[in-house]
Amino acid sequence: MSFKPKVALAQDFLLQLARLPVSVHSKVMKWAILFQADPTSSSINYENINGARDSNLKSVRLDKDWRGIVFKPSKGDVYVLLYVDHHDDAYRWAENRKLTINPVTGAMQMVTIEQVVEQTAGTGPTEQQAPDYAVPATAVEPVSAPLFGELSDTELMSLGVPKELISSVRRICSEEALDALQPRLPAEAYEGLFLVAAGDSVNLVLQSRETRVDQTIDTSDFAAALATAESQSRFVVVDDDEAMQAIMNAPLAQWRVFLHPTQNKLARGDRSGPVRVLGGAGTGKTVLAMHRAKWLAENRALGGKKVLFTTFTRNLAFDIEENLKTLCSANTMAKIEVKNLDAWVGGFMRTRKLEHRIVYDRKQDGALQAWQSALATKDATLDLPDSFYSDELEQVVLAQGITTLEQYRTARRIGRGVILSRAKRDAVWPVFEEYRGQLALRKLKEVDDAYREISEMIATEQDSDLGYASIVVDETQDFGPQALKLLRAMIVQGPNDLFFVGDGHQRIYSRNRAAMSRCGIDIRGRSRKLYLNYRTTDEIRHQAVALLEGCEIDDLDDGQDESKRYKSLSHGPQPEMRKTSGIEEAAQAATAFILHWRSEQAEHESLSFCVVSNSEKSRDALGQQLQAAGIASIPITAQSNHADARNVVHLATMHRAKGLEFDCVIIVAPESYLDPMEETAGQRRLLYVALTRAKRGALLLMV
């Protein structure tokens, strides 16, 4: 039986493919399929590239003008499509690049080799070979002690630094110099270096990555190198024509193919119990969760069992399901159930013929009447406002699942402000008892009470197996204690049972922080963080984080999270913040911002915009103003996010924009949202969420 060589696609190849004219794209596609079938065919005319630093890089003719750059090994059976461009541009790209294997991590890395240009006294610039492949000397001129001077070559390479760039890294003396080198560093190397610069040890970085550096590496074995998580963040092996067509026909959806090495490792393999992954906005938490669900469905959902993928809102669940359909085969999707938790609870109640309706808004008619009847029973001698009872119900009674006076007497009330003696608690309790009684008369139930009762029901049922092999949870920060306890009850404890992703910075629904350990979820030894922001520019990220100054950000398990280790890989203009006199002036500023960006965009670009406001009323008013200015707009609603709409400006409330992303975002919000007070923390989180929807440009308008 003949052995078929491996063919891989580089991320640079797919990115470049996305920029090609349609006629050229189809030509490249046809050629690539033939290449995938047999890269050793005599019909493929490999040409040497004069001046190339890597003799394994070859040129192949696609037509009279277009050339592909291919890695063709002198030995071995790995062929890699690296790049495609016009003849001269393709050759220029290839001349200073080298495909190598990191001798410590075993990862395959594409290194850009540059030359130092020096000014010789009395002459013009002269080009010299840079034996250490250094960046231009002007970019790394020492002004202080080198950041990584204490690390050995082996330690630098273990972080992912290519051997060829060690000298360049050693001369880095500032965060700015590290950022200047970032485009030439593999993602894992850049991440590892900035984490070390922030104070982490090399061992801590490697431990969190689950990276082994104790194995002997054959730096000529590219087949073995392709199997590493680090290599798979840059290269994808295509085994057949179908895989080749699927990837090349959707070149812009890079997240479908390439995962950061840390994401790749977390998405695959068995875990001994619950896993929690933290990450700021844009770090790829939802993408990771989807890939984890895919791996679990394909490898661990056996015997008719399914993977449940749940999140907080119906809109996000719909978006996730649509994205999973593009990522998974029909057979895999049949093993994944995507449903937001409230919808799951509603379905469970129907299967058990439970007649109660759930209260999601206490201002609804039946719930409002029940609450007013309950408040009528309060003890006037306590002199407590109605708002106290509402907050006490939500943050203490419902959050902690308290059902009796005895439980309430000993309940934790941290952060409530008002101290209640035992006698006062006894006087307060009848209001909550009456409220539940009034709800029961109307066949209504608070959502937290529904979560608690269903958890108890599952625990007492003899056959409590709900048919799930695993549960994957997105937006964990928006789930309160009773929701987490329900999730714990829904699946038997064991390997691969629960996988959580979340970010305390983005808690905009639940005011009740939930500590996993207090909800029966033990994540010790299985907590990880994602640090690299792939969505927003570093300028937008800095502005968003600044909005949360003074806000305590928790880690979803009774600890604190911090932002100093998060970094963005891209840069752009500083977001502008401006005061306006009202909606009309804000709409004018938004119009000018949109027209400016559209005038600056490249000919082949189609920029996406979203105007985000704090209410549906202001959203609609802004939409009318934009339409009057000749800018077509469309609102994002509970029914649709209109993801396929083109050449329009999207309109959204801050809550509805959650989970979406756009090239440019304009935020219109009351100036009070910026007040640096504890009471506005929730509003500032909304601003954070809205601002981090932007990938390239942002404008913040306060009215």
XYZ file of C-alpha atoms in Angstrom:
703
model
C 0.000 0.000 0.000
C 1.455 3.369 -1.024
C 1.983 5.946 1.710
C 0.372 9.341 1.121
C 2.395 12.436 2.122
C 0.883 14.913 4.618
C -0.330 18.217 3.190
C -0.873 21.186 5.501
C -2.147 24.736 5.037
C -0.477 27.643 6.810
C -2.563 30.369 8.410
C -0.737 32.952 6.241
C -1.858 31.035 3.149
C -5.531 31.200 4.140
C -5.323 34.854 5.160
C -3.762 35.737 1.822
C -6.273 33.564 -0.029
C -9.102 35.620 1.472
C -7.703 38.762 -0.178
C -7.509 37.337 -3.693
C -9.932 38.229 -6.519
C -12.664 35.620 -7.026
C -11.226 34.475 -10.356
C -7.811 33.842 -8.821
C -9.333 32.221 -5.718
C -11.086 29.574 -7.830
C -7.864 28.925 -9.761
C -5.890 28.474 -6.518
C -8.621 26.199 -5.171
C -8.502 23.921 -8.217
C -4.708 23.721 -8.065
C -4.669 23.120 -4.278
C -7.039 20.148 -4.565
C -4.743 18.529 -7.138
C -1.771 19.332 -4.930
C -3.459 17.762 -1.890
C -4.129 14.585 -3.861
C -0.438 14.111 -4.717
C 2.191 16.758 -3.893
C 4.868 14.509 -5.436
C 3.213 14.463 -8.865
C 5.531 15.143 -11.811
C 2.990 17.694 -13.049
C 3.942 20.014 -10.167
C 6.942 22.009 -11.255
C 8.818 23.033 -8.111
C 11.210 25.914 -8.728
C 14.057 27.045 -6.493
C 13.888 30.589 -5.141
C 17.123 32.470 -5.683
C 18.293 34.161 -2.501
C 15.881 32.239 -0.264
C 17.192 31.620 3.261
C 15.348 28.286 3.396
C 16.216 25.925 0.552
C 13.088 23.886 1.320
C 10.851 26.767 0.207
C 9.857 26.327 -3.429
C 7.777 28.241 -5.932
C 4.984 26.617 -7.945
C 3.326 28.147 -10.993
C -0.429 28.714 -10.728
C -0.697 30.685 -13.986
C 1.275 33.266 -15.915
C 1.279 35.774 -13.033
C 0.429 33.961 -9.786
C 2.764 31.790 -7.717
C 2.358 29.601 -4.684
C 5.083 29.182 -2.071
C 5.403 25.625 -0.800
C 7.539 23.957 1.844
C 8.990 20.894 0.072
C 11.305 18.989 2.416
C 14.635 17.612 1.358
C 13.577 14.528 3.318
C 10.330 13.438 4.940
C 6.744 13.497 3.732
C 5.304 16.856 4.883
C 4.317 19.487 2.309
C 2.972 22.866 3.415
C 1.152 25.511 1.369
C 2.615 28.687 2.832
C 1.636 31.654 0.681
C 0.188 32.798 -2.645
C 0.698 36.108 -4.469
C 1.837 37.761 -7.690
C 5.131 36.340 -8.959
C 7.488 39.055 -7.644
C 5.614 39.573 -4.346
C 5.526 35.838 -3.668
C 9.274 35.526 -4.230
C 9.943 38.573 -2.044
C 7.836 37.039 0.753
C 9.731 33.753 0.542
C 13.246 35.146 0.395
C 13.502 36.064 4.080
C 11.427 33.302 5.666
C 12.436 29.991 7.159
C 10.316 27.079 8.406
C 11.972 25.604 11.497
C 11.252 23.314 14.433
C 11.746 24.666 17.948
C 14.374 22.355 19.514
C 12.742 22.551 22.975
C 8.978 22.529 22.354
C 9.041 20.638 19.045
C 6.712 23.202 17.458
C 6.868 24.100 13.771
C 7.516 27.837 13.397
C 7.729 30.222 10.460
C 10.531 32.697 11.174
C 10.948 36.019 9.390
C 14.648 36.675 8.887
C 15.597 40.309 8.529
C 18.801 42.187 7.888
C 20.295 45.044 9.841
C 20.817 48.241 7.875
C 23.607 50.348 9.335
C 24.829 53.833 8.436
C 28.572 53.830 7.809
C 30.392 57.115 8.434
C 30.733 59.119 5.212
C 28.683 56.642 3.165
C 25.113 55.689 2.527
C 23.389 52.785 4.237
C 25.047 49.410 3.782
C 23.385 46.068 4.199
C 25.036 43.524 6.465
C 24.048 39.974 7.171
C 22.635 39.792 10.682
C 23.946 36.490 12.015
C 21.426 36.516 14.854
C 18.483 37.594 12.674
C 18.159 40.722 14.792
C 15.453 43.311 14.359
C 16.728 46.712 13.165
C 19.018 48.148 15.816
C 16.971 51.337 16.126
C 13.996 49.319 17.373
C 15.824 47.801 20.326
C 18.366 50.413 21.359
C 19.085 49.706 25.057
C 17.717 52.297 27.442
C 17.428 50.084 30.518
C 18.210 46.555 31.655
C 17.048 43.792 29.290
C 13.739 42.277 30.383
C 14.823 38.701 29.733
C 18.535 38.861 30.489
C 18.265 36.315 33.301
C 16.660 33.608 31.142
C 18.727 30.897 29.488
C 18.401 30.074 25.797
C 16.576 26.875 26.721
C 14.082 28.795 28.879
C 13.419 31.279 26.074
C 12.863 28.484 23.571
C 10.615 26.648 26.046
C 8.375 29.739 26.030
C 8.171 29.395 22.249
C 10.903 31.783 21.103
C 12.450 30.479 17.862
C 16.176 29.823 18.143
C 16.741 32.351 15.364
C 15.179 35.200 17.384
C 16.885 34.651 20.749
C 19.380 37.489 20.242
C 16.575 39.883 19.318
C 14.607 38.917 22.420
C 17.640 39.352 24.642
C 17.891 43.021 23.648
C 14.289 43.817 24.593
C 14.296 46.410 27.390
C 10.674 47.586 27.431
C 7.112 46.492 26.784
C 7.101 48.715 23.694
C 10.133 46.865 22.272
C 8.416 43.538 22.949
C 5.323 44.779 21.101
C 7.530 45.877 18.189
C 8.839 42.329 17.859
C 5.406 40.730 18.304
C 4.547 40.400 14.571
C 7.601 38.162 14.124
C 7.052 36.045 17.244
C 4.820 32.965 17.443
C 1.758 33.728 19.565
C 2.881 31.433 22.387
C 6.302 33.121 22.503
C 4.821 36.615 22.739
C 2.368 35.486 25.412
C 5.073 33.718 27.424
C 7.409 36.713 27.271
C 4.848 39.268 28.426
C 3.736 36.957 31.256
C 7.351 36.653 32.421
C 7.737 40.428 32.095
C 4.605 40.780 34.262
C 6.183 38.685 37.014
C 5.363 35.047 36.252
C 8.113 32.431 36.328
C 8.915 30.335 33.270
C 7.873 27.212 35.198
C 4.503 28.764 36.063
C 3.851 29.629 32.411
C 4.790 26.138 31.237
C 2.739 24.507 33.981
C -0.393 26.465 33.084
C 0.134 25.584 29.416
C 0.744 21.919 30.225
C 3.868 22.172 28.049
C 6.469 19.411 28.235
C 10.071 20.469 27.685
C 11.786 17.278 28.850
C 11.697 15.362 25.576
C 14.301 14.967 22.863
C 13.259 16.778 19.686
C 14.197 15.755 16.181
C 14.376 19.128 14.429
C 14.065 17.454 11.026
C 10.839 15.563 11.805
C 8.155 17.922 10.500
C 5.451 15.241 10.711
C 5.942 14.995 14.486
C 6.132 18.785 14.764
C 2.732 19.147 13.062
C 1.145 17.111 15.854
C 1.941 19.710 18.553
C -0.729 22.117 19.786
C 1.626 24.999 19.031
C 1.970 23.961 15.379
C -1.774 23.455 15.052
C -2.298 27.100 15.993
C -0.595 28.014 12.693
C -0.940 24.992 10.387
C -3.790 22.621 9.629
C -3.393 19.189 8.033
C -5.908 18.424 5.267
C -6.507 14.723 4.705
C -8.863 14.822 1.733
C -10.443 16.997 -0.953
C -13.538 17.623 1.155
C -11.500 19.037 4.046
C -9.466 21.166 1.645
C -12.594 22.638 0.047
C -14.295 23.278 3.398
C -11.339 25.212 4.781
C -10.500 27.144 1.621
C -14.117 28.114 0.956
C -14.380 29.781 4.365
C -10.962 31.421 4.693
C -12.168 34.349 6.815
C -13.528 32.115 9.565
C -10.060 31.479 10.943
C -11.397 30.505 14.372
C -12.832 27.343 12.854
C -9.375 26.063 12.041
C -6.734 27.673 14.238
C -6.700 27.751 18.012
C -4.073 29.319 20.240
C -1.927 26.501 21.733
C -3.492 26.968 25.189
C -6.985 26.844 23.685
C -6.056 23.777 21.666
C -4.903 21.854 24.732
C -7.944 22.860 26.771
C -10.299 21.902 23.941
C -8.919 18.374 23.672
C -8.210 15.528 26.029
C -9.718 14.211 29.231
C -10.088 16.208 32.458
C -10.531 14.593 35.846
C -13.358 16.921 36.869
C -14.828 20.420 36.418
C -12.698 22.966 34.520
C -12.952 26.760 34.768
C -11.360 28.997 32.123
C -11.188 32.750 32.716
C -10.396 35.314 30.042
C -11.060 38.967 29.304
C -13.212 40.097 26.390
C -11.892 38.925 23.028
C -9.672 36.139 24.360
C -11.652 33.420 22.600
C -13.564 31.844 25.487
C -16.671 31.033 23.467
C -14.564 29.729 20.573
C -12.728 27.460 23.012
C -16.027 26.280 24.518
C -17.350 25.390 21.063
C -14.235 23.417 20.166
C -14.412 21.672 23.555
C -18.037 20.706 22.897
C -17.045 19.398 19.459
C -14.203 17.265 20.863
C -16.391 15.878 23.642
C -19.210 15.069 21.209
C -16.849 13.274 18.846
C -14.869 11.405 21.491
C -16.836 11.050 24.750
C -20.565 11.259 23.933
C -21.075 7.502 23.716
C -24.061 5.209 24.139
C -26.614 7.761 23.007
C -25.467 10.459 25.429
C -25.136 14.114 24.443
C -23.067 17.186 25.241
C -25.168 20.060 26.586
C -23.878 23.516 25.623
C -25.625 26.140 27.721
C -25.323 29.886 28.191
C -27.312 32.677 29.800
C -29.437 34.232 27.056
C -31.473 32.821 24.189
C -29.725 35.094 21.660
C -26.277 33.805 22.584
C -27.489 30.207 22.482
C -28.832 30.767 18.965
C -25.554 32.343 17.776
C -23.523 29.515 19.300
C -25.676 26.850 17.666
C -25.324 28.511 14.255
C -21.535 28.728 14.665
C -21.318 25.116 15.832
C -23.114 24.040 12.659
C -20.281 25.535 10.607
C -17.699 23.848 12.826
C -19.229 20.384 13.244
C -20.464 17.651 10.949
C -24.139 16.695 11.025
C -23.257 13.560 13.022
C -21.404 15.626 15.619
C -24.176 18.226 15.856
C -26.658 15.425 16.538
C -24.717 14.785 19.753
C -24.744 18.442 20.914
C -27.755 20.117 22.512
C -27.533 23.931 22.623
C -29.973 25.600 24.972
C -29.833 28.547 27.365
C -30.442 27.430 30.938
C -33.867 29.050 31.350
C -35.095 27.303 28.195
C -33.728 24.018 29.544
C -35.561 24.567 32.837
C -38.791 25.343 30.967
C -38.435 22.130 28.990
C -37.717 20.089 32.110
C -40.819 21.486 33.846
C -42.975 20.561 30.861
C -41.663 16.986 30.784
C -42.511 16.674 34.494
C -45.914 18.341 33.933
C -45.085 21.103 36.430
C -47.686 23.824 35.975
C -45.910 26.829 37.469
C -44.721 29.655 35.237
C -41.368 31.220 36.015
C -41.046 34.883 37.015
C -38.241 36.581 35.076
C -39.490 40.095 35.763
C -41.031 41.006 39.104
C -42.867 43.865 37.369
C -45.070 41.398 35.507
C -48.726 41.655 36.520
C -49.061 38.512 38.624
C -45.656 38.848 40.273
C -46.144 42.567 40.900
C -49.448 41.946 42.672
C -47.875 39.166 44.737
C -44.996 41.434 45.748
C -47.281 44.331 46.649
C -49.372 42.000 48.814
C -46.212 40.807 50.550
C -44.969 44.352 51.208
C -48.324 45.156 52.806
C -47.386 42.752 55.630
C -44.041 44.385 56.514
C -43.361 45.532 60.059
C -43.576 49.346 59.979
C -41.483 49.664 63.160
C -38.383 48.481 61.255
C -38.432 51.615 59.050
C -36.856 49.792 56.095
C -37.599 50.957 52.518
C -39.269 48.704 49.958
C -35.990 48.518 48.037
C -34.356 46.837 51.037
C -36.838 43.966 50.896
C -36.416 43.556 47.144
C -32.614 43.429 47.386
C -32.715 41.161 50.447
C -34.983 38.750 48.613
C -32.753 38.632 45.551
C -29.278 38.749 47.102
C -29.829 36.675 50.239
C -33.033 34.613 50.263
C -33.211 33.481 46.629
C -29.455 33.442 45.979
C -28.799 31.177 48.963
C -31.895 29.028 48.477
C -33.313 29.948 51.905
C -36.751 28.466 52.544
C -37.195 28.664 56.337
C -36.885 31.233 59.096
C -34.243 29.074 60.782
C -32.069 29.244 57.652
C -32.592 32.991 57.337
C -31.534 33.584 60.938
C -28.034 32.235 60.182
C -27.704 33.378 56.543
C -24.575 35.217 55.368
C -25.413 38.830 54.477
C -21.984 40.126 53.433
C -22.189 43.420 51.556
C -25.825 44.153 52.434
C -24.990 47.267 54.459
C -27.879 47.026 56.972
C -27.115 44.877 60.029
C -30.061 42.768 61.170
C -30.328 41.320 64.655
C -32.098 37.997 65.147
C -35.259 39.838 66.208
C -35.178 42.005 63.086
C -34.652 38.992 60.849
C -37.686 37.397 62.492
C -39.664 40.549 61.679
C -38.441 40.733 58.053
C -38.990 37.080 57.146
C -42.838 37.106 56.920
C -42.633 39.379 53.848
C -40.716 36.721 51.905
C -42.957 33.941 53.173
C -46.039 35.872 52.088
C -44.553 36.608 48.662
C -43.909 32.946 47.945
C -47.399 32.104 49.126
C -48.920 34.735 46.847
C -46.875 33.425 43.905
C -48.029 29.872 44.615
C -51.678 30.997 44.492
C -51.003 32.361 41.008
C -48.977 29.275 39.978
C -45.838 31.393 39.619
C -42.302 30.723 40.794
C -39.146 32.827 41.077
C -36.440 31.550 38.715
C -33.947 30.852 41.536
C -36.609 28.868 43.398
C -37.258 26.885 40.217
C -33.531 26.130 39.873
C -33.367 25.017 43.515
C -36.455 22.817 43.383
C -35.395 21.131 40.131
C -31.951 20.447 41.632
C -33.629 18.791 44.601
C -35.973 16.845 42.317
C -33.069 15.486 40.245
C -31.202 14.500 43.421
C -34.155 12.531 44.800
C -35.138 10.741 41.594
C -33.962 7.143 41.439
C -32.990 7.422 37.787
C -31.475 10.907 37.715
C -29.362 10.372 34.572
C -30.402 13.137 32.182
C -28.396 11.681 29.311
C -25.456 14.096 29.287
C -21.867 12.982 28.873
C -20.655 16.538 29.525
C -21.980 20.060 30.062
C -20.194 23.087 28.573
C -21.129 26.474 30.071
C -20.506 29.863 28.431
C -20.855 33.276 30.171
C -20.540 31.614 33.572
C -20.259 34.981 35.339
C -23.962 35.653 34.698
C -25.139 32.520 36.530
C -26.035 32.867 40.204
C -25.495 30.265 42.954
C -28.731 28.360 42.359
C -28.000 28.093 38.626
C -24.549 26.623 39.325
C -26.019 24.183 41.841
C -28.525 23.082 39.212
C -25.772 22.544 36.652
C -23.891 20.470 39.224
C -26.997 18.355 39.820
C -27.622 17.803 36.099
C -24.601 15.538 35.562
C -22.867 12.871 37.618
C -19.517 13.961 39.045
C -16.596 12.511 37.134
C -14.185 13.004 34.244
C -15.157 15.676 31.679
C -18.362 16.498 33.549
C -18.402 20.316 33.576
C -16.472 22.888 31.522
C -16.976 26.582 32.372
C -15.758 29.718 30.601
C -16.401 33.216 31.900
C -15.172 36.688 32.804
C -16.074 38.648 35.925
C -15.488 41.899 34.019
C -18.597 41.124 31.951
C -21.151 40.308 34.662
C -24.161 42.310 33.495
C -27.118 40.107 34.419
C -26.672 38.540 37.844
C -25.771 40.746 40.802
C -25.180 37.636 42.888
C -21.624 36.421 42.676
C -21.464 32.674 42.792
C -18.447 30.854 44.187
C -18.130 27.512 42.457
C -16.687 25.806 45.524
C -19.799 26.816 47.508
C -21.995 25.268 44.815
C -20.413 21.815 44.925
C -18.075 22.459 41.977
C -14.435 21.690 42.765
C -12.055 23.233 40.195
C -8.838 22.885 42.221
C -5.968 22.143 39.840
C -8.250 22.629 36.834
C -8.493 26.414 36.530
C -6.866 28.160 33.565
C -6.710 31.635 32.019
C -6.618 32.976 28.474
C -4.525 36.129 28.151
C -4.314 37.056 24.465
C -7.071 39.284 23.110
C -7.656 38.522 19.433
C -10.606 40.874 18.905
C -9.915 44.396 20.126
C -6.886 46.603 19.674
C -4.746 47.181 22.738
C -5.867 50.826 22.726
C -9.537 49.814 22.962
C -8.736 47.195 25.600
C -6.896 49.749 27.771
C -9.820 52.182 27.550
C -12.328 49.453 28.441
C -10.299 48.282 31.447
C -9.961 51.895 32.638
C -13.758 52.108 32.840
C -13.689 49.421 35.537
C -11.133 51.119 37.771
C -12.245 50.662 41.358
C -14.562 47.748 40.528
C -13.780 44.452 42.239
C -13.502 41.739 39.587
C -13.971 38.221 40.941
C -12.669 34.936 39.527
C -16.030 33.104 39.899
C -14.718 31.143 42.890
C -14.346 33.523 45.858
C -11.078 35.006 44.546
C -10.098 38.122 42.611
C -9.200 38.426 38.933
C -6.783 41.002 37.577
C -6.287 42.651 34.182
C -2.577 43.445 33.980
C -1.711 40.155 32.270
C -4.206 40.531 29.432
C -2.761 41.739 26.109
C -4.132 42.498 22.649
C -2.291 41.398 19.538
C -3.415 44.314 17.374
C -3.089 48.086 17.565
C -5.139 50.981 16.224
C -6.342 54.508 16.964
C -7.117 55.559 20.518
C -10.876 55.397 21.221
C -12.393 58.864 21.510
C -14.651 59.860 24.416
C -16.834 62.917 23.911
C -19.603 64.773 25.748
C -22.685 65.604 23.660
C -25.764 67.654 24.451
C -28.287 64.980 23.539
C -29.349 62.243 21.141
C -29.399 64.532 18.086
C -25.820 65.725 18.582
C -24.734 62.163 19.405
C -26.279 60.946 16.144
C -24.416 63.641 14.227
C -21.118 62.579 15.830
C -21.893 58.920 15.078
C -22.670 59.772 11.451
C -19.384 61.663 11.035
C -17.469 58.759 12.631
C -19.073 56.185 10.302
C -18.507 58.283 7.174
C -14.861 58.877 8.146
C -14.147 55.171 8.612
C -15.948 54.292 5.399
C -13.894 56.846 3.475
C -10.672 55.392 4.911
C -11.468 51.741 4.252
C -9.636 49.834 1.553
C -11.414 49.096 -1.704
C -11.932 45.414 -0.900
C -13.068 46.008 2.706
C -16.602 45.987 3.996
C -16.548 47.385 7.514
C -19.193 46.453 10.075
C -20.580 49.101 12.438
C -22.809 49.021 15.508
C -24.328 51.902 17.443
C -24.879 50.706 21.014
C -27.095 52.535 23.487
C -28.437 51.971 26.990
C -32.124 51.515 26.075
C -34.406 50.493 23.225
C -35.868 54.017 23.212
C -32.508 55.709 22.580
C -31.526 52.908 20.161
C -34.582 53.592 18.015
C -34.121 57.383 18.224
C -30.535 57.054 17.035
C -31.681 54.800 14.199
C -34.152 57.433 12.993
C -31.451 60.110 13.047
C -29.041 57.893 11.084
C -31.702 57.085 8.494
C -32.418 60.804 8.096
C -28.696 61.328 7.446
C -28.804 58.726 4.681
C -27.207 55.877 6.650
C -29.176 52.627 6.497
C -29.530 50.947 9.889
C -31.119 47.830 11.337
C -31.864 46.965 14.985
C -30.594 43.819 16.673
C -33.525 42.260 18.514
C -34.300 39.171 20.554
C -35.443 37.526 17.329
C -32.407 38.269 15.132
C -28.954 39.806 15.172
C -29.090 40.228 11.360
C -25.569 38.839 11.075
C -25.996 38.477 7.309
C -27.032 42.121 6.754
C -24.558 44.051 4.589
C -23.861 47.772 4.126
C -25.997 48.728 7.095
C -25.223 50.031 10.550
C -26.457 47.724 13.306
C -28.263 49.167 16.327
C -28.271 47.440 19.711
C -28.802 47.905 23.392
C -25.792 47.142 25.578
C -27.292 43.878 26.769
C -28.200 42.784 23.247
C -24.691 43.503 21.893
C -23.208 40.907 24.244
C -21.393 38.139 22.392
C -21.236 40.052 19.094
C -18.349 41.861 17.419
C -17.966 44.624 14.825
C -15.127 46.506 13.179
C -16.288 49.793 14.726
C -18.596 50.566 17.634
C -20.210 53.845 18.683
C -21.550 53.862 22.245
C -24.163 56.374 23.379
C -24.815 56.385 27.137
C -25.785 58.727 29.987
C -22.847 60.548 31.540
C -23.852 59.092 34.923
C -22.534 55.708 33.724
C -19.015 57.034 34.284
C -19.512 57.956 37.958
C -16.724 56.223 39.933
C -19.082 54.891 42.606
C -19.915 51.371 43.710
C -23.540 51.898 42.659
C -22.487 52.418 39.029
C -20.275 49.316 38.812
C -22.991 47.471 36.882
C -23.341 50.329 34.403
C -19.582 50.555 33.911
C -19.516 46.820 33.205
C -22.118 47.449 30.519
C -19.826 50.087 28.997
C -16.946 47.592 29.173
C -18.972 44.950 27.342
C -20.145 47.439 24.704
C -16.674 48.882 24.081
C -15.043 45.471 23.743
C -17.393 44.562 20.864
C -15.138 46.791 18.699
C -12.263 45.261 16.755
C -10.672 48.355 15.201
C -12.289 51.660 16.141
C -14.547 53.033 18.881
C -16.303 56.253 19.851
C -17.837 56.783 23.298
C -20.512 59.510 23.418
C -21.886 60.610 26.786
C -25.260 62.381 26.777
